[in-house]
Short mmCIF file of C-alpha atoms in Angstrom, two decimals:
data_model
loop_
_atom_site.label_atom_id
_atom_site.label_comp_id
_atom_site.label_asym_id
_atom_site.label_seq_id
_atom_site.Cartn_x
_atom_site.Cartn_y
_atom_site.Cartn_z
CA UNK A 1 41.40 -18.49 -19.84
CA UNK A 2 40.88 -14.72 -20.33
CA UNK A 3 38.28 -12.44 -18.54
CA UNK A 4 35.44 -11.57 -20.28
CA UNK A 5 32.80 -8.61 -19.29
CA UNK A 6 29.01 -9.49 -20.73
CA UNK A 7 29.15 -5.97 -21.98
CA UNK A 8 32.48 -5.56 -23.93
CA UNK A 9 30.77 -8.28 -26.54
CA UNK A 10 26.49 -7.76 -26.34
CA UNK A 11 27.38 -4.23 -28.12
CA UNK A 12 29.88 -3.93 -31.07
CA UNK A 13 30.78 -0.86 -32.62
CA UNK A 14 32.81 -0.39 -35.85
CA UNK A 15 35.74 1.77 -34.98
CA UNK A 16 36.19 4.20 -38.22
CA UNK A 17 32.57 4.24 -38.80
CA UNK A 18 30.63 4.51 -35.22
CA UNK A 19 27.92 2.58 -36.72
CA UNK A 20 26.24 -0.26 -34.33
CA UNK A 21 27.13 -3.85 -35.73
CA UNK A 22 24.41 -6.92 -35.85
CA UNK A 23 25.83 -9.06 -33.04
CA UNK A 24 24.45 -12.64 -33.01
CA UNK A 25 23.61 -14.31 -29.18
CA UNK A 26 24.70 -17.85 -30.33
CA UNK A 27 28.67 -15.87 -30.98
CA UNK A 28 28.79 -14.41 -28.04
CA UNK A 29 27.46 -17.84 -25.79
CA UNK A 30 30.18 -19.98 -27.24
CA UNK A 31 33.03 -16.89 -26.79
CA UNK A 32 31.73 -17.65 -22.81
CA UNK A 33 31.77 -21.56 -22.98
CA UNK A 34 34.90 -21.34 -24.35
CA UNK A 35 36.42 -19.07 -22.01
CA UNK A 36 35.04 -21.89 -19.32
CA UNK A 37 32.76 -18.98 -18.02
CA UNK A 38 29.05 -20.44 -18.07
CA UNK A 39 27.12 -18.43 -15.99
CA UNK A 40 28.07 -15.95 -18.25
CA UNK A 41 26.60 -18.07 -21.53
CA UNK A 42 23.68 -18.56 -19.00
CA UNK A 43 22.58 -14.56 -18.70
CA UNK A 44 23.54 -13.68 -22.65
CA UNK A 45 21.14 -17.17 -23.77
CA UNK A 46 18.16 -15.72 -21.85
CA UNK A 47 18.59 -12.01 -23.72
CA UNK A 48 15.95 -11.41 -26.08
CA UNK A 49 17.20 -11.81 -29.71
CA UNK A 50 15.20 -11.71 -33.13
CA UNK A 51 14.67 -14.70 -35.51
CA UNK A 52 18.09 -14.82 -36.90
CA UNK A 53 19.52 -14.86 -33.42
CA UNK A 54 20.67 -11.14 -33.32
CA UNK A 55 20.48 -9.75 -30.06
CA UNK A 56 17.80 -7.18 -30.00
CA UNK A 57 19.30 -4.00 -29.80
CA UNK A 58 16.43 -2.11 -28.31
CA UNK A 59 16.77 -4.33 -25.37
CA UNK A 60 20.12 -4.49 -25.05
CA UNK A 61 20.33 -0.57 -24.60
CA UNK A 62 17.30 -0.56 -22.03
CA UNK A 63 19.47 -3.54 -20.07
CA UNK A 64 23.05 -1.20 -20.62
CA UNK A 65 21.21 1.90 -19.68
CA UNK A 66 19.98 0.08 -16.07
CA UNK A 67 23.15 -1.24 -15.42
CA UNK A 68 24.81 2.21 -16.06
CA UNK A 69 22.46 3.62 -13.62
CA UNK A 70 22.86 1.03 -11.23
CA UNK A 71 26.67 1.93 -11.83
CA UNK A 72 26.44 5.47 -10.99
CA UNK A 73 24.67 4.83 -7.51
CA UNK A 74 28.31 2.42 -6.69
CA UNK A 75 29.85 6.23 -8.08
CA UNK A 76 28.11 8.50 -5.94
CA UNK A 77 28.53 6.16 -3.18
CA UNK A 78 32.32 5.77 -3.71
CA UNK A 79 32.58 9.39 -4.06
CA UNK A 80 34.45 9.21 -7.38
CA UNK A 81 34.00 12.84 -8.31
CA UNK A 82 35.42 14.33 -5.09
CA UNK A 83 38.35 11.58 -5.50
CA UNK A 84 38.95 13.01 -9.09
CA UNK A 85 38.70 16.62 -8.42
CA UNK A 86 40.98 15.88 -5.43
CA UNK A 87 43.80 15.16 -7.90
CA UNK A 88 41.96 17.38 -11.21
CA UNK A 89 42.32 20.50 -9.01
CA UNK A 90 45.75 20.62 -8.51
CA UNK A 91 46.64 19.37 -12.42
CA UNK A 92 44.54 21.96 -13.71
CA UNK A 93 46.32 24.60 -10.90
CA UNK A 94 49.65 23.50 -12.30
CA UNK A 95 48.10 23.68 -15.88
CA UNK A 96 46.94 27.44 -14.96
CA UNK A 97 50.26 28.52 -13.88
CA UNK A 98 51.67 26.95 -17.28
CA UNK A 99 49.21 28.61 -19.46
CA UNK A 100 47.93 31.75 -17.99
CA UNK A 101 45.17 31.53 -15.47
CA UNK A 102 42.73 33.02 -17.95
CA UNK A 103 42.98 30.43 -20.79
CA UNK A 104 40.21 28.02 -22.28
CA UNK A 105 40.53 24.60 -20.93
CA UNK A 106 39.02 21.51 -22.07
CA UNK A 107 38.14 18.11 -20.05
CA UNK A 108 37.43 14.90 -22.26
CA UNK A 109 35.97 12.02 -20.52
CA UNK A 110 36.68 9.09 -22.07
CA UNK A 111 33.97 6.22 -22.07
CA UNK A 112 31.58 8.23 -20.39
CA UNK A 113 28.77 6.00 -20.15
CA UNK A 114 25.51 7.92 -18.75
CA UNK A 115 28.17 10.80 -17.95
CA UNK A 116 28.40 11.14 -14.10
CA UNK A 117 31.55 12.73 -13.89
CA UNK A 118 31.16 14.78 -16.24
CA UNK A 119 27.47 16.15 -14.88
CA UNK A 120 29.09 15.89 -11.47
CA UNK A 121 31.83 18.65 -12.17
CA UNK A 122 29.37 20.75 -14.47
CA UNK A 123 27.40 20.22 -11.61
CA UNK A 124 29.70 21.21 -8.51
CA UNK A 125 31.57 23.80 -10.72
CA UNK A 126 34.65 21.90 -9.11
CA UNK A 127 37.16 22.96 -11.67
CA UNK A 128 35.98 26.31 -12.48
CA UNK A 129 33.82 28.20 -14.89
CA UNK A 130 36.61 28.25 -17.63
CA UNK A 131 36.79 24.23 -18.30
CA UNK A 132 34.71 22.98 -20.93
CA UNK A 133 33.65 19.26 -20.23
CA UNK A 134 32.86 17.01 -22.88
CA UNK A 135 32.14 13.34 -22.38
CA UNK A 136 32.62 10.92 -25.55
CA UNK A 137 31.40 7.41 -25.59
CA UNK A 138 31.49 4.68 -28.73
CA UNK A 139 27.58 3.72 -27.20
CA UNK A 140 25.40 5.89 -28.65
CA UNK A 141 22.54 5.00 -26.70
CA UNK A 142 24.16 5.83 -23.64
CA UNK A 143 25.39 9.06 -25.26
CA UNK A 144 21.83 9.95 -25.64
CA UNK A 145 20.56 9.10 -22.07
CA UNK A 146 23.78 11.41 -20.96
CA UNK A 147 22.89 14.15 -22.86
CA UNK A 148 18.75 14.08 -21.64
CA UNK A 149 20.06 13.59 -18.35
CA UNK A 150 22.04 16.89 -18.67
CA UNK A 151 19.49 18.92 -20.10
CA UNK A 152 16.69 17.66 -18.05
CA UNK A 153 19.65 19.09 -14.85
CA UNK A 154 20.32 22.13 -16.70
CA UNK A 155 23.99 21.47 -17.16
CA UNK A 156 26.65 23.12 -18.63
CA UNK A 157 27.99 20.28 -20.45
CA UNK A 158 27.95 17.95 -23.64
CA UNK A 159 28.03 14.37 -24.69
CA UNK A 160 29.84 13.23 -28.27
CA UNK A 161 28.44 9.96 -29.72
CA UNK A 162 32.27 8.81 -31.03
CA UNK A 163 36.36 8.35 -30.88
CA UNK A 164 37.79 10.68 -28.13
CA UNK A 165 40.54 11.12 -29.92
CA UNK A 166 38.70 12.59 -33.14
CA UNK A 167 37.47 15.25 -31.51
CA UNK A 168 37.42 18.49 -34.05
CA UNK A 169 38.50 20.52 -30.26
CA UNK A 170 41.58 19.90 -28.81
CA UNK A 171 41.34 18.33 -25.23
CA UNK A 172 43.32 19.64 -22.35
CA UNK A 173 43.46 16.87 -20.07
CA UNK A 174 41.86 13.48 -20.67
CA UNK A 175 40.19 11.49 -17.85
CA UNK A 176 38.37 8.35 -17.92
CA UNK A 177 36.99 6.14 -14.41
CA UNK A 178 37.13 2.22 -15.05
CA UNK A 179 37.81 2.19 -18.53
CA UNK A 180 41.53 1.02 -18.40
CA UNK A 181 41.16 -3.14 -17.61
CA UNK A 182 38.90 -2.88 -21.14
CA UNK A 183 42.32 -2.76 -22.62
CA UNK A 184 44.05 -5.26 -22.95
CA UNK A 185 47.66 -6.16 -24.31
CA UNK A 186 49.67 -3.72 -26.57
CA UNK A 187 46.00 -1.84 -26.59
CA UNK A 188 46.91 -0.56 -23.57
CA UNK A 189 50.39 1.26 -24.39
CA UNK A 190 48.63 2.39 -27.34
CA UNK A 191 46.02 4.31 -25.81
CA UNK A 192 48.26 5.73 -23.98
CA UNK A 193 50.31 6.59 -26.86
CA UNK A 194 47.32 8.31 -28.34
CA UNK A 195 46.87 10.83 -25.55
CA UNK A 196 50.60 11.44 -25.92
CA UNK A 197 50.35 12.03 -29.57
CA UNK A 198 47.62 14.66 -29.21
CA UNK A 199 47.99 18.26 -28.00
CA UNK A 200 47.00 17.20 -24.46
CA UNK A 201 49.07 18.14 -21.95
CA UNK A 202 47.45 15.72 -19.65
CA UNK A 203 45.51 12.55 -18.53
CA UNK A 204 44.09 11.10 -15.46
CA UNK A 205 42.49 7.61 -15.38
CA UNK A 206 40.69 6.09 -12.39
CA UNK A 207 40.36 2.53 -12.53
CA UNK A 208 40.31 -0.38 -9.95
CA UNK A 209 43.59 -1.23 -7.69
CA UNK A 210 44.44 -4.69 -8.72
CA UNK A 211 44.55 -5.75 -4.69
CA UNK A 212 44.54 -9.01 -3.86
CA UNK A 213 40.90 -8.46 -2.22
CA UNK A 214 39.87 -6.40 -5.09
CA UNK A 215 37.67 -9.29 -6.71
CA UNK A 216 36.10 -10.63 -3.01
CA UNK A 217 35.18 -6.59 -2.67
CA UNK A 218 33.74 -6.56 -5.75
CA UNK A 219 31.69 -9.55 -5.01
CA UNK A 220 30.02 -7.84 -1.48
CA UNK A 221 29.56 -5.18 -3.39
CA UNK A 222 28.17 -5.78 -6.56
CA UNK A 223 25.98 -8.51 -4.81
CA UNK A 224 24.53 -5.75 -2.78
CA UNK A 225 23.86 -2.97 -5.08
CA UNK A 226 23.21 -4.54 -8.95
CA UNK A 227 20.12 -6.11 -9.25
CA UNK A 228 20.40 -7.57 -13.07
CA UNK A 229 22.82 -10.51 -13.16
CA UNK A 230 24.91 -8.82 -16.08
CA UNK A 231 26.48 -5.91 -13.53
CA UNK A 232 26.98 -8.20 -10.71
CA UNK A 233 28.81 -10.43 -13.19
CA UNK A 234 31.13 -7.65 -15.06
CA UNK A 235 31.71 -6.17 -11.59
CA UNK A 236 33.68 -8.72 -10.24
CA UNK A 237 35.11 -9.69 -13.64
CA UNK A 238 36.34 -6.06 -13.81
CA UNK A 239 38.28 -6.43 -10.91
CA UNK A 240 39.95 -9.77 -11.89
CA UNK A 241 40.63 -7.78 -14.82
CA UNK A 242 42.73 -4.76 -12.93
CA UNK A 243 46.01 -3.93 -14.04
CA UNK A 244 48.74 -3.79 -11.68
CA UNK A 245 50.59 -0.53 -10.84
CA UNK A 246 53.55 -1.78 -12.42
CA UNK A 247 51.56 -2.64 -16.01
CA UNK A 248 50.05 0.87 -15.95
CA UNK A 249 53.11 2.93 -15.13
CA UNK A 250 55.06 0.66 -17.97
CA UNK A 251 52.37 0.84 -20.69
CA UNK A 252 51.94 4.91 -20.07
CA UNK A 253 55.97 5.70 -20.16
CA UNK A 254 55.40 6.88 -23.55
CA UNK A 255 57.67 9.72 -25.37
CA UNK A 256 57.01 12.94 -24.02
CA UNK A 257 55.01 11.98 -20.81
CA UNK A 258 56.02 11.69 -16.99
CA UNK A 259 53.77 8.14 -16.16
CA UNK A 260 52.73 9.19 -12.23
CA UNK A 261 50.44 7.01 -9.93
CA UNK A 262 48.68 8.38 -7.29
CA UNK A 263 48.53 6.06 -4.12
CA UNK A 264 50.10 2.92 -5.39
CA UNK A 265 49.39 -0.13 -3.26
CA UNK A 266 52.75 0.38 -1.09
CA UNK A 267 51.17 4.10 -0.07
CA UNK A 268 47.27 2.55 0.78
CA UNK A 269 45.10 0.86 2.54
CA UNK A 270 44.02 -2.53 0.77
CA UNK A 271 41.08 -2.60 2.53
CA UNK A 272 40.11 0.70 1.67
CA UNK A 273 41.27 0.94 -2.03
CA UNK A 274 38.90 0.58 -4.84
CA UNK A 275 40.43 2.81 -7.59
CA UNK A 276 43.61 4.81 -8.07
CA UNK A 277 44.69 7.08 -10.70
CA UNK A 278 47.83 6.88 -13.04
CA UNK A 279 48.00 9.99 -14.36
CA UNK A 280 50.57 11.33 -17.64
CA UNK A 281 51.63 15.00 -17.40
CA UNK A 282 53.93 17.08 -20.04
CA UNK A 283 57.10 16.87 -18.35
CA UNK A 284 57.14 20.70 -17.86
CA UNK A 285 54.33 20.18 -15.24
CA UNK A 286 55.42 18.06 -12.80
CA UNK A 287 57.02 20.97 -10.38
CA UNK A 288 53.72 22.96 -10.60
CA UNK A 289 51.52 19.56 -10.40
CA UNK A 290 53.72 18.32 -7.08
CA UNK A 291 53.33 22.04 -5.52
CA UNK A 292 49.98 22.41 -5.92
CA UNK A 293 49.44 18.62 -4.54
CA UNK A 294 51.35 20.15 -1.26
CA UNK A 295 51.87 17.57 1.28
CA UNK A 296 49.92 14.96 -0.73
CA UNK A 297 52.74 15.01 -3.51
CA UNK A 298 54.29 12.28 -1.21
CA UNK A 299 51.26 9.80 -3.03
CA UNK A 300 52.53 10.46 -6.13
CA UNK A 301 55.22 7.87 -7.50
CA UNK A 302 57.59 7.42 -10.59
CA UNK A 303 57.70 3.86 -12.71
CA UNK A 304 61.17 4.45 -10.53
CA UNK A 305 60.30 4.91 -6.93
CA UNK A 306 57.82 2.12 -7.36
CA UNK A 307 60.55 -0.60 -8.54
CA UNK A 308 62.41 -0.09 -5.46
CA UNK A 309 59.54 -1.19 -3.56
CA UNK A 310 59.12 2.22 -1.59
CA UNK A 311 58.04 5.59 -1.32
CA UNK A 312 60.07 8.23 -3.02
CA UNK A 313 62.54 10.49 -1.41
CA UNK A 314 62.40 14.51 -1.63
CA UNK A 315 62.27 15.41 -5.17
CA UNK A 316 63.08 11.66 -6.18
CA UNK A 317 60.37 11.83 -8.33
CA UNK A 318 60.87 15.03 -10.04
CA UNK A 319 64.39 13.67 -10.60
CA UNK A 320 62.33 10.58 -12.52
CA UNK A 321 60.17 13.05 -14.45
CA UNK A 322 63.48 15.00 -15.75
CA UNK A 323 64.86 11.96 -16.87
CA UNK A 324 61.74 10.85 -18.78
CA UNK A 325 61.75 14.26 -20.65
CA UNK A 326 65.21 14.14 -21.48
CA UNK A 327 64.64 10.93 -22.67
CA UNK A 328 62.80 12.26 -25.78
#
């Protein structure tokens, strides 16, 4: 039976539109009684709804909005922005030396939710005054808390209620943090594809190690930190959910991208890992990329290197990357 998150089906979106579609709590129940899941048909019965059974939306965006704050404590206590700008710094150093260190640069954070990262690096000035960061989420009420969150900091920053990829601005490098298990299936390849497609010249997605202990982690953790049933529930679903670093680094080998992960599970700790990035760079940037990384380039790991079940030799990897290029 598949995995389902509470969240991915309380809130529906249309995809050309953006407008918010009527979604009924009797659906949704039987999608979790189906899936043999009833404690989840257990929290989505007891949501408020109207007379015709549609979930009040209202409420549903007060719930989404706690859980999303709930969501960023587990952030800030993870660290995820220094763990990000510990491999943004040297993408966008590589990106500099590319493209002249006084260019315009643009960060898109995909699925931003209430938009920690992206407050967190308007907030540190981690990357530098001359990145723009935009966050884009298909929620609009989560959009909005974002953007009164940023103003109410005084922020140098935005939030797009929206598609990532429609974006009127061209993005530099997109990033996301636990967005990737959403997709499932060829979805997955074809986001990837997307960011490929665009003028990007890079991405960098967080999401959760699929580790063996990933889901009993989740379990302590979300037990101790989420107070409303829904986050406790889509936090360990979220990590049955995980890709492996094999699926990532096979759905992002797309034409014209070098597929990297950062820390794959032969190079960490299980008991330490919670999220890794797989990141896509134009082929042109993986020298710069793997000398700014210094002695940390060792993390970084081909689709290659990781078949063979071991860490890659000296310039193994950049060997990999010049293949993948070629290969277009």
């Amino acid at each position: 039976m598949p995995h389902l998150e509470i969240s991915d089906l309380i809130t529906v979106t249309d995809p050309l539109s953006g407008a918010r579609l009527p979604v009924r709590r009797g659906d949704v129940v039987r999608r979790f009684q189906e899936s043999g899941d009833p404690r989840a048909a257990r929290i989505v019965a007891g949501l408020p709804a109207g007379p015709d059974d549609v979930l009040d939306p209202l409420a549903v965006d007060r719930l989404m909005i706690g859980v999303h704050t709930e969501m960023q404590r587990l952030s800030e206590e993870l660290r995820i922005g220094e763990r990000l700008v510990h491999v943004l710094n040297p993408l966008f150093e590589a990106i500099r030396e590319i493209a002249g260190r006084r260019g315009r640069f643009r960060l898109v954070d995909i699925g931003s939710g209430l938009g920690y990262l992206v407050r967190w690096l308007a907030a540190t000035g981690a990357l530098g005054p001359n990145v723009e960061l935009i966050g884009v989420d298909l929620d609009a009420a989560l959009v909005a808390e974002a953007d009164r969150l940023a103003r109410a900091e005084g922020l140098d920053c935005r939030f797009v209620h929206g598609n990532a990829f429609d974006l009127p601005e061209v993005a530099t490098v997109y990033v996301s943090t636990g967005v990737l298990h959403h997709f499932r299936g060829p979805a997955l390849a074809e986001f990837f594809e997307a960011q490929a497609d665009s003028q990007a010249l890079a991405f960098c997605h967080f999401d959760i190690a699929a580790t063996p202990l990933a889901p009993v982690g989740a379990w302590v953790f979300h037990r101790a930190r989420m107070r409303h049933p829904l986050g406790r529930h889509d936090g360990v679903v979220s990590a049955r959910r995980a890709h492996s670093d094999e699926t990532l680094l096979r759905a992002a080998t797309v034409p014209g991208i070098t597929p990297l992960l950062y820390e794959p599970r032969g190079l960490s700790n299980p008991f330490c890992t919670t999220l890794r990035p797989v990141l896509g760079i134009r082929p042109y940037l993986e020298d710069p990329l793997r000398q700014a990384l210094g002695r940390a380039s060792r993390r970084l790991v081909g689709a290659e290197q990781l078949t063979r079940g071991g860490p890659p030799g000296p310039g193994a990897a950049s060997r990999s990357g010049a293949g993948a290029g070629a290969a277009r």
